[in-house]
mmCIF file of C-alpha atoms (C1' of nucleotides) in Angstrom:
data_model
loop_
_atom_site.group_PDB
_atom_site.id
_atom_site.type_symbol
_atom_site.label_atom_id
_atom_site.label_comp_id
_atom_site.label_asym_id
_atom_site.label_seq_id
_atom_site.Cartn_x
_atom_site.Cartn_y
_atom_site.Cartn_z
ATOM 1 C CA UNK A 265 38.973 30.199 -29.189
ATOM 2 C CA UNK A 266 39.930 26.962 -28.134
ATOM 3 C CA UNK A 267 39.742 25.756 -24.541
ATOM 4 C CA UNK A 268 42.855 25.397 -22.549
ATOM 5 C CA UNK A 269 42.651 21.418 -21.776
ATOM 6 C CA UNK A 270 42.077 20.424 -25.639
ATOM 7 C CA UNK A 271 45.653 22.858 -26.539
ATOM 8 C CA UNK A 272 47.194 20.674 -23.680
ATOM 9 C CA UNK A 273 45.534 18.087 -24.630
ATOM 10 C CA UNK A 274 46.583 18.510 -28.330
ATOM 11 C CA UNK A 275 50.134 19.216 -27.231
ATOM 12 C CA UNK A 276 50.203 15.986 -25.131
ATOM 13 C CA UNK A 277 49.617 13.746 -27.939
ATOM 14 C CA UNK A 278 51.863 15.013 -29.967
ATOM 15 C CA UNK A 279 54.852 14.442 -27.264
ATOM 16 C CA UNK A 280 53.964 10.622 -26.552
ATOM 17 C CA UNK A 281 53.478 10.328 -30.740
ATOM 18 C CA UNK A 282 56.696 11.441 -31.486
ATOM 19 C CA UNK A 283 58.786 10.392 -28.964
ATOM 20 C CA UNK A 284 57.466 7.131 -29.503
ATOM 21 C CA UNK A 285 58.538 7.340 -33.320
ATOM 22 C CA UNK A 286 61.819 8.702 -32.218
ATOM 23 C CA UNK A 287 63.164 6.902 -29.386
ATOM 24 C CA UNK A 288 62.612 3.750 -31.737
ATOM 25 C CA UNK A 289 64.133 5.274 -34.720
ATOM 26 C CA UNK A 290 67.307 6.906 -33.016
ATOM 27 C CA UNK A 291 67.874 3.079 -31.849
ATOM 28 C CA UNK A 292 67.171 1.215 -34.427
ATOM 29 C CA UNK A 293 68.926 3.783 -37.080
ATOM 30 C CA UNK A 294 72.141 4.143 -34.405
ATOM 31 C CA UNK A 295 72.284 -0.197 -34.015
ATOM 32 C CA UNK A 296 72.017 -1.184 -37.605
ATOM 33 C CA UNK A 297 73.391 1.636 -39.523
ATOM 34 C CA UNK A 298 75.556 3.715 -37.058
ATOM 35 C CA UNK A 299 73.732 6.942 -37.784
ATOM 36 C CA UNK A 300 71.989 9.371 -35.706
ATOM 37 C CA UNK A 301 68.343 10.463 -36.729
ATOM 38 C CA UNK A 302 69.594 13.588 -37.427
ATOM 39 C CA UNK A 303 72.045 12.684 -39.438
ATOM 40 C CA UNK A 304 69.837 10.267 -41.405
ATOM 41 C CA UNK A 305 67.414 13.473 -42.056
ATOM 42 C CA UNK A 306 70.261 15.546 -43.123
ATOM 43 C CA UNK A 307 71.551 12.570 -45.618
ATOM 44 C CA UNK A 308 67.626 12.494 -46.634
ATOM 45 C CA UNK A 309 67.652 16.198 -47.588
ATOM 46 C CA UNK A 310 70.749 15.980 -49.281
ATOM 47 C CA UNK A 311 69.511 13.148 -51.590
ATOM 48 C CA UNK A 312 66.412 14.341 -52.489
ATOM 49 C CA UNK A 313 67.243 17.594 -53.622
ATOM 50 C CA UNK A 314 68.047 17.314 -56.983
ATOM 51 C CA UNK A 315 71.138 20.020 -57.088
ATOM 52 C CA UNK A 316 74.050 18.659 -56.482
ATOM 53 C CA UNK A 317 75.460 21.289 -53.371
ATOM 54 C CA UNK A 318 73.685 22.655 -50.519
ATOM 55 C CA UNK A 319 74.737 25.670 -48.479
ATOM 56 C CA UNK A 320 75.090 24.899 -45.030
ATOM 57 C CA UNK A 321 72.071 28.045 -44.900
ATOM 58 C CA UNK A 322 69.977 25.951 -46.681
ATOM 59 C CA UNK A 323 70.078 23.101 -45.108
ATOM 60 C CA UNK A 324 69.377 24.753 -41.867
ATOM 61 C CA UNK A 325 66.188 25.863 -43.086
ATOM 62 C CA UNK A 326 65.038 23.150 -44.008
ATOM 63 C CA UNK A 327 65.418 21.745 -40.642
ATOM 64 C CA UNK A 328 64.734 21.833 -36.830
ATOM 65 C CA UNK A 329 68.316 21.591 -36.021
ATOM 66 C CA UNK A 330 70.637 24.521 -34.879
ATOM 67 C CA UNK A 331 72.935 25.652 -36.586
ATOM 68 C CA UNK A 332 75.500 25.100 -33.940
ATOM 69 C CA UNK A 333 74.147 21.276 -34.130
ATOM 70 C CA UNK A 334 73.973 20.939 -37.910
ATOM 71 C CA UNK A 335 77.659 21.917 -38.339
ATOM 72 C CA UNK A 336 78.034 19.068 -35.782
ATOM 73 C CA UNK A 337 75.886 16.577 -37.793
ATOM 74 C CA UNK A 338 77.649 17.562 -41.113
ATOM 75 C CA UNK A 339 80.931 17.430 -39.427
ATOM 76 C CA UNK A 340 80.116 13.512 -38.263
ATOM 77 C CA UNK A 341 78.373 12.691 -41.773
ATOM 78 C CA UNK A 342 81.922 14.235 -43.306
ATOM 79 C CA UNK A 343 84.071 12.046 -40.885
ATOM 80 C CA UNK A 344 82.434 9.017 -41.607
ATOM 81 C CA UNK A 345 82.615 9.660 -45.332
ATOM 82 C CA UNK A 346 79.715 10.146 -46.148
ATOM 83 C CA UNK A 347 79.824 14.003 -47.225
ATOM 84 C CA UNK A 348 81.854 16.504 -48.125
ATOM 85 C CA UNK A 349 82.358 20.160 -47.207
ATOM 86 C CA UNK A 350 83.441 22.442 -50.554
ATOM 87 C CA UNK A 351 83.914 26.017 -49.933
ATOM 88 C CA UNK A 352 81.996 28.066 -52.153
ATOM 89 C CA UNK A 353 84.167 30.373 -54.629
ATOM 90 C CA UNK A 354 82.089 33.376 -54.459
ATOM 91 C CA UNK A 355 81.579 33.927 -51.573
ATOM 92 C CA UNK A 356 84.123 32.054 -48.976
ATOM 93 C CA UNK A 357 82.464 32.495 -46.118
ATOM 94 C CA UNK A 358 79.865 29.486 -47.008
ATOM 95 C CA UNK A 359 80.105 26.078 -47.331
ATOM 96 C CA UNK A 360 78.381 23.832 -49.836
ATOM 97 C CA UNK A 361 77.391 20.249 -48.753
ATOM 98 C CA UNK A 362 77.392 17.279 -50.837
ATOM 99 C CA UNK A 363 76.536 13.702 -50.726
ATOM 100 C CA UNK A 364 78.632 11.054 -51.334
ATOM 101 C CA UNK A 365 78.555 7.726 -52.978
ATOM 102 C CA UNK A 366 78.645 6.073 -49.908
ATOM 103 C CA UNK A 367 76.522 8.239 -48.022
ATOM 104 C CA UNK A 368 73.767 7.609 -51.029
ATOM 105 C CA UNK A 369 74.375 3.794 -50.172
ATOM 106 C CA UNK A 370 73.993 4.469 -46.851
ATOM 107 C CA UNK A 371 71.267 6.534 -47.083
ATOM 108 C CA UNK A 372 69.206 3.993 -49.293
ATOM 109 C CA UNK A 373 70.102 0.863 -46.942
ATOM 110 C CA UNK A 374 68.728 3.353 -43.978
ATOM 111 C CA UNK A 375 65.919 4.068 -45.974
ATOM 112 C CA UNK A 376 64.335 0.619 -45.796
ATOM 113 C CA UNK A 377 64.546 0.698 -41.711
ATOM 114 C CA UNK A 378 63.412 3.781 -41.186
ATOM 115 C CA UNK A 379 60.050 3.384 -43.234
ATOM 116 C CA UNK A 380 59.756 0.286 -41.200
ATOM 117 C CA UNK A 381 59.872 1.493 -38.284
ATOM 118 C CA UNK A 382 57.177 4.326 -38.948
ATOM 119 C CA UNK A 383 54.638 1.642 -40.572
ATOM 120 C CA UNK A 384 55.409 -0.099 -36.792
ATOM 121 C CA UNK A 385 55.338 3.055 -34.275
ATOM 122 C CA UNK A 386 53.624 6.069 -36.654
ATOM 123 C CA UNK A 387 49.886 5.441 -35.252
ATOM 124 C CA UNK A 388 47.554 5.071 -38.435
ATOM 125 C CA UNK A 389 46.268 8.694 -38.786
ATOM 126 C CA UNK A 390 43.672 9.206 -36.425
ATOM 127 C CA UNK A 391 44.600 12.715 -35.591
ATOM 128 C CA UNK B 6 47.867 -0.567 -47.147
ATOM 129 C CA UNK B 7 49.585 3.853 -46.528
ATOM 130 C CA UNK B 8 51.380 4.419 -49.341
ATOM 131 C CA UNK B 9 55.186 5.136 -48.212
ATOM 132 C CA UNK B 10 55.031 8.523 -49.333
ATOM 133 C CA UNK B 11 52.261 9.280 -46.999
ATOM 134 C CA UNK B 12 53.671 7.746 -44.108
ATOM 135 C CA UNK B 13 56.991 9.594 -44.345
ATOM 136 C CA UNK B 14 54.817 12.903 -44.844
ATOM 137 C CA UNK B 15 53.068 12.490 -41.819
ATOM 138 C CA UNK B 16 56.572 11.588 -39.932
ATOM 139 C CA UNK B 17 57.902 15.118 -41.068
ATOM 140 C CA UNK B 18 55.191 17.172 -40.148
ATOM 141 C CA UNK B 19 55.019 15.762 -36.966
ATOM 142 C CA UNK B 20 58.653 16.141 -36.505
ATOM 143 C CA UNK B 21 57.961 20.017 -37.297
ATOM 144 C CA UNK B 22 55.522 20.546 -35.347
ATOM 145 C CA UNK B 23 57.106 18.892 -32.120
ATOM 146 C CA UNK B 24 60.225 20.781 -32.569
ATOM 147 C CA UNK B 25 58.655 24.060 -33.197
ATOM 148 C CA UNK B 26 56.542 23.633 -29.751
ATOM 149 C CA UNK B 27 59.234 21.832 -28.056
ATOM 150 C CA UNK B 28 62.507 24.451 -28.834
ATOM 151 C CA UNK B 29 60.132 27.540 -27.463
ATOM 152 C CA UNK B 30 58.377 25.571 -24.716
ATOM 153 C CA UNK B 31 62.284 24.411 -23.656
ATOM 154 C CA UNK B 32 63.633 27.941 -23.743
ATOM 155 C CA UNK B 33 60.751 30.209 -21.919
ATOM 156 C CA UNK B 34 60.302 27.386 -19.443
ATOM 157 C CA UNK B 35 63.934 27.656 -18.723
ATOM 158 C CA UNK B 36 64.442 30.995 -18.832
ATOM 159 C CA UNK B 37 61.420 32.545 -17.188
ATOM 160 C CA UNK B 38 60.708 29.485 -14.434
ATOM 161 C CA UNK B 39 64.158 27.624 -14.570
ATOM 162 C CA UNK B 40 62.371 24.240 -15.471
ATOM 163 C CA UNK B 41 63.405 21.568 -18.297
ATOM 164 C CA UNK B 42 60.548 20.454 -20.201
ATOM 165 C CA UNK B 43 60.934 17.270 -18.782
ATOM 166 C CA UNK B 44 60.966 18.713 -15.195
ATOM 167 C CA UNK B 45 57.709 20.995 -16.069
ATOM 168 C CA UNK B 46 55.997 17.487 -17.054
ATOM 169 C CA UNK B 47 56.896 15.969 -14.089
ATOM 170 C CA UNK B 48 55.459 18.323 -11.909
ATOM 171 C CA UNK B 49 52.299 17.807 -14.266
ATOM 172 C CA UNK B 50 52.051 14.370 -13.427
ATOM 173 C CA UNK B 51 52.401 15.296 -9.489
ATOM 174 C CA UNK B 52 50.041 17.858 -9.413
ATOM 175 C CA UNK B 53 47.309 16.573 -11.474
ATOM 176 C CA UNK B 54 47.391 13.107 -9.827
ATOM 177 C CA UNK B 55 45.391 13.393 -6.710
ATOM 178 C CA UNK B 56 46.802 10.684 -4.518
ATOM 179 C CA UNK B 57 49.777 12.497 -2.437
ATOM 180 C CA UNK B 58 52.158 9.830 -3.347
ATOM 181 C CA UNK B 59 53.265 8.405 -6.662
ATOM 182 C CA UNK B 60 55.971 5.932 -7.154
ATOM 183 C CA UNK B 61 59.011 6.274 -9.818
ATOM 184 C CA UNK B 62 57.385 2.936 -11.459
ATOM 185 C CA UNK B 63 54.012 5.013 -12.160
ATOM 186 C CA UNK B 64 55.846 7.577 -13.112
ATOM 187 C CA UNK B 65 57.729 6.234 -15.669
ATOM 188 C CA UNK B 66 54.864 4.216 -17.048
ATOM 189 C CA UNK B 67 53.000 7.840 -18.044
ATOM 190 C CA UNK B 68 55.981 9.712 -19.467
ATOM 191 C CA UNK B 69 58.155 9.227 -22.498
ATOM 192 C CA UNK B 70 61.587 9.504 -20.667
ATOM 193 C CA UNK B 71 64.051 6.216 -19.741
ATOM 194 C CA UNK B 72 64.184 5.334 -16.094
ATOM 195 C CA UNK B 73 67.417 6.508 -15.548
ATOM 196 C CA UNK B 74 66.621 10.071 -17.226
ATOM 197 C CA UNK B 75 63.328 9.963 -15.020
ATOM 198 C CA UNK B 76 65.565 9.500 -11.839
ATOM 199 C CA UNK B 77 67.622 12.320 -12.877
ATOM 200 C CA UNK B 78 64.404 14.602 -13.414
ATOM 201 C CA UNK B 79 63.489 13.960 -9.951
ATOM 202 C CA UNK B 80 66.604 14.418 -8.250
ATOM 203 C CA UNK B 81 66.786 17.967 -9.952
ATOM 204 C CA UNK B 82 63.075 18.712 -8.495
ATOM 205 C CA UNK B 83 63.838 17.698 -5.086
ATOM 206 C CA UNK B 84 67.359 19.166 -5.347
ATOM 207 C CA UNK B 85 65.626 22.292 -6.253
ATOM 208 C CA UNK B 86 62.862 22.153 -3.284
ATOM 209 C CA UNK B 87 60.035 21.362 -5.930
ATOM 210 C CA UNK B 88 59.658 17.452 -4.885
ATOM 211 C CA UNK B 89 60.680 14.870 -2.197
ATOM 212 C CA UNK B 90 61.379 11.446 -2.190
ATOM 213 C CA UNK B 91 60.273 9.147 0.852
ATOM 214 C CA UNK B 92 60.818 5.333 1.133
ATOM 215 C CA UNK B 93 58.034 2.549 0.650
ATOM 216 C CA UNK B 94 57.583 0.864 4.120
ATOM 217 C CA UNK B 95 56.451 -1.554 2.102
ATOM 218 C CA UNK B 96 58.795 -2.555 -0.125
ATOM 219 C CA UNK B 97 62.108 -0.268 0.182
ATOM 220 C CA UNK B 98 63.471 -0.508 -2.903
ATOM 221 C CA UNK B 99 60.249 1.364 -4.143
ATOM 222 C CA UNK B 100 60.172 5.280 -3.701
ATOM 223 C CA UNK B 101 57.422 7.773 -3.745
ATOM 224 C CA UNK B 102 57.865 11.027 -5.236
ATOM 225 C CA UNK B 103 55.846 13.827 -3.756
ATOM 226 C CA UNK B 104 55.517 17.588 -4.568
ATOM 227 C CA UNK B 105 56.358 20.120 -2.413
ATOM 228 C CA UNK B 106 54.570 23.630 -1.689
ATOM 229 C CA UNK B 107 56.966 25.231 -3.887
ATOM 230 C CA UNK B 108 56.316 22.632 -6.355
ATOM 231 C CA UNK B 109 52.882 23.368 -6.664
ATOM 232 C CA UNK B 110 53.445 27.463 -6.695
ATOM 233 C CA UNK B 111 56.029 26.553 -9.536
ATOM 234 C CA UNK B 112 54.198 24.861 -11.696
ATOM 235 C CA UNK B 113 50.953 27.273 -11.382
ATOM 236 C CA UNK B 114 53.410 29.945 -12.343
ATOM 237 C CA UNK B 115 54.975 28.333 -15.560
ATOM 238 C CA UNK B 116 51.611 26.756 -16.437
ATOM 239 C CA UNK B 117 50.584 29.944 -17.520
ATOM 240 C CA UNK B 118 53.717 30.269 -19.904
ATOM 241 C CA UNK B 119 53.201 26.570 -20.967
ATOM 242 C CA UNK B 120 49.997 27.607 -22.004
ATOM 243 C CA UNK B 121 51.159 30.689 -23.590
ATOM 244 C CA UNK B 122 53.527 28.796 -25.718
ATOM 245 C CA UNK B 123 51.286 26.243 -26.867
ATOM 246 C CA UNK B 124 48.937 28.881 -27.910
ATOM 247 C CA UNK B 125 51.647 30.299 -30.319
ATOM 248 C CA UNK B 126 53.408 27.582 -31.811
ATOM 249 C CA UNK B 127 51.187 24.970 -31.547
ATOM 250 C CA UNK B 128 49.531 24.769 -35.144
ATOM 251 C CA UNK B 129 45.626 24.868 -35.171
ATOM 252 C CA UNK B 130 44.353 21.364 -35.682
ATOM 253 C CA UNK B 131 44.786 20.920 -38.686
ATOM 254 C CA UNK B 132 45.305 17.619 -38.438
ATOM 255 C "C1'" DC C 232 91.945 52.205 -48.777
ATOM 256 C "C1'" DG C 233 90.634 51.543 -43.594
ATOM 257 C "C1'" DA C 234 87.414 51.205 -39.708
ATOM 258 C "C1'" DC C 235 83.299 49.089 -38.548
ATOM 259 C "C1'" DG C 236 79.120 46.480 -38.893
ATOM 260 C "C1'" DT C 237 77.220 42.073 -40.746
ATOM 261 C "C1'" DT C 238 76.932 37.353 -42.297
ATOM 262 C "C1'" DA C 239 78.209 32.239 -42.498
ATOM 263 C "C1'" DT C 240 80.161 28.774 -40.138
ATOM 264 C "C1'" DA C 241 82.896 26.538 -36.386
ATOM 265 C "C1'" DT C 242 83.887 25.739 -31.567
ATOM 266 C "C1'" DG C 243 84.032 26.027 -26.128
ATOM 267 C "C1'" DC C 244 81.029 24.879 -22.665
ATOM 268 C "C1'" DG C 245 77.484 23.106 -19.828
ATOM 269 C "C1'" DT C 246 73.378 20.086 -19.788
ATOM 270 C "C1'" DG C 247 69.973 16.311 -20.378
ATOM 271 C "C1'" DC C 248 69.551 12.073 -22.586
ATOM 272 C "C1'" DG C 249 69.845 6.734 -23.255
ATOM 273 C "C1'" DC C 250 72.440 2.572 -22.454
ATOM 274 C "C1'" DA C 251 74.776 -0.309 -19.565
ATOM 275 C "C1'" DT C 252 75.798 -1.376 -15.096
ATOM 276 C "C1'" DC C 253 75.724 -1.194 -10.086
ATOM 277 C "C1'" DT C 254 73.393 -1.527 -5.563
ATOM 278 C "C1'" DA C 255 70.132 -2.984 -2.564
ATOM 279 C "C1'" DA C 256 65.805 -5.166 -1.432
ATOM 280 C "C1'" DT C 257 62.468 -8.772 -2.463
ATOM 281 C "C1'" DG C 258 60.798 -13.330 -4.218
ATOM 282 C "C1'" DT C 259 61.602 -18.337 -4.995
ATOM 283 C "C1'" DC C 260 63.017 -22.908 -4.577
ATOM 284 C "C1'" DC C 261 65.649 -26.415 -2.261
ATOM 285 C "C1'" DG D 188 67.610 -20.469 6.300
ATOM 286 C "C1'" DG D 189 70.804 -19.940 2.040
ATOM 287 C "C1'" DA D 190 71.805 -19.632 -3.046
ATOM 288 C "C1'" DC D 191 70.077 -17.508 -6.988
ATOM 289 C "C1'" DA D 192 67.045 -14.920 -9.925
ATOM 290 C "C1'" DT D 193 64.338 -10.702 -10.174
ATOM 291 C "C1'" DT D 194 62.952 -6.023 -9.439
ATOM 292 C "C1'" DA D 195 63.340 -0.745 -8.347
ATOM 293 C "C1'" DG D 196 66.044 2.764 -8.539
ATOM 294 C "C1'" DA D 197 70.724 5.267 -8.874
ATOM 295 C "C1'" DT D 198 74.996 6.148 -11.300
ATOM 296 C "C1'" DG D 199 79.215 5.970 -14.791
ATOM 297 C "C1'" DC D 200 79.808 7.058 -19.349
ATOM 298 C "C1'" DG D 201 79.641 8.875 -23.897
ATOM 299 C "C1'" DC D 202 76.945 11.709 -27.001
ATOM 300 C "C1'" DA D 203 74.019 15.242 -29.344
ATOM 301 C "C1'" DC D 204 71.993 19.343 -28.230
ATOM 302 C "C1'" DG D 205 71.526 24.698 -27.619
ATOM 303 C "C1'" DC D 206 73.662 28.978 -26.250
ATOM 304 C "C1'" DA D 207 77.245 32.046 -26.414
ATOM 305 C "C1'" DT D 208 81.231 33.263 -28.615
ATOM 306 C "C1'" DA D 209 85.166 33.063 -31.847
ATOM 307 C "C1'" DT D 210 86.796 33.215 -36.596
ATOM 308 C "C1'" DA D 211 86.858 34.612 -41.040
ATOM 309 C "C1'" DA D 212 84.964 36.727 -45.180
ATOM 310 C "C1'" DC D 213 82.095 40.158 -47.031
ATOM 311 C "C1'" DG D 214 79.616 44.902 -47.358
ATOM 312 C "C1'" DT D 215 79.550 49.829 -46.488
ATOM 313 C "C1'" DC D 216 80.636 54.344 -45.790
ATOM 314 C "C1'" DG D 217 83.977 57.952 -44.840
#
DNA sequence: CGACGTTATATGCGTGCGCATCTAATGTCC
DNA sequence: GGACATTAGATGCGCACGCATATAACGTCG
């Protein structure tokens, strides 16, 4: 049983960690490549994934997001052309997600800031 | 030299793990003691202090929120009847932030929850 | 086939956030 | 003392979020 102060203690770290990694990746990532961090994790899951269309579902899994929010991010990431929404044929109630070419470009460019910015804020791994 | 791979590992799973804590701790705060996270750590940082007064500035310096979000926070405690703001003599563009009674029977109350929480979701230390 | 429950996604709504800016008080230099 | 920079905090604004709900397609059972 662990005591109360280390769980806080535990807990409290992990707040100043990440929104120290966050705060400077939503800025940087919003100022030089106009996306959100969200959005950049969605185009991240979408590229690595070797099958070419995700389900909405899946995606959701996969991440912290609501769903409310990652229709949102999709929606955004589909505006700025970046991906598209297909309708799956068997059953039209879900939506496959793909990436495009210019959200790969995107996506790739992004790539170089954002692992720059983690090498800067991510503190070595003491914990 | 981290190799990449392991740095953007690292990123994830803290990502993970601060949104699993931080969703649950977010909604039972809310819905059982009508606190934001961000309002909950406030009163941390005004109960735990022991000098009665603490200025925005100090504040701000110990928690991960901008200045303007911070103000915010405050105004919705002392809207609420949890904290007051008084004037520096001193210098009066300063202001000291001070918890009320109710504050302090507040944040007992949810403290118990917050613990609760980070008992569940927090993951062991693994890392 | 038709009524009803269920599932997948989209959308209305209210809220907290960060950024930029405003206001007001203090410090500085002549 | 007066002009100007600086500092502490509050506020206008737009945005992404979560919750609740709406919409639409599917499944089921009579």
């Amino acid at each position: 049983m662990e005591p109360e102060t280390d769980l806080v203690e535990r807990w409290r770290s992990l707040l100043n960690s990440y929104n120290e990694v966050a705060c400077h990746l939503e800025r940087v990532l919003h100022d030089t490549h106009g996306l959100t961090l969200s959005e950049y994790e969605t185009l991240d899951r979408l590229t690595t994934q070797e099958c070419e269309q995700r389900r909405m579902q899946d995606l959701a899994e996969q991440m912290y997001l609501s769903q409310s929010a990652l229709s949102r991010t999709v929606s955004r990431l589909v505006n700025g052309g970046l991906a598209e929404r297909t309708s799956c044929q068997a059953d039209r109630r879900q939506v496959f997600v793909e990436i495009t070419e210019a959200g790969r470009q995107r996506w790739a460019e992004a790539r170089r800031t954002h692992l720059g910015v983690l090498a800067e804020h991510l503190s070595p791994a003491a914990s």
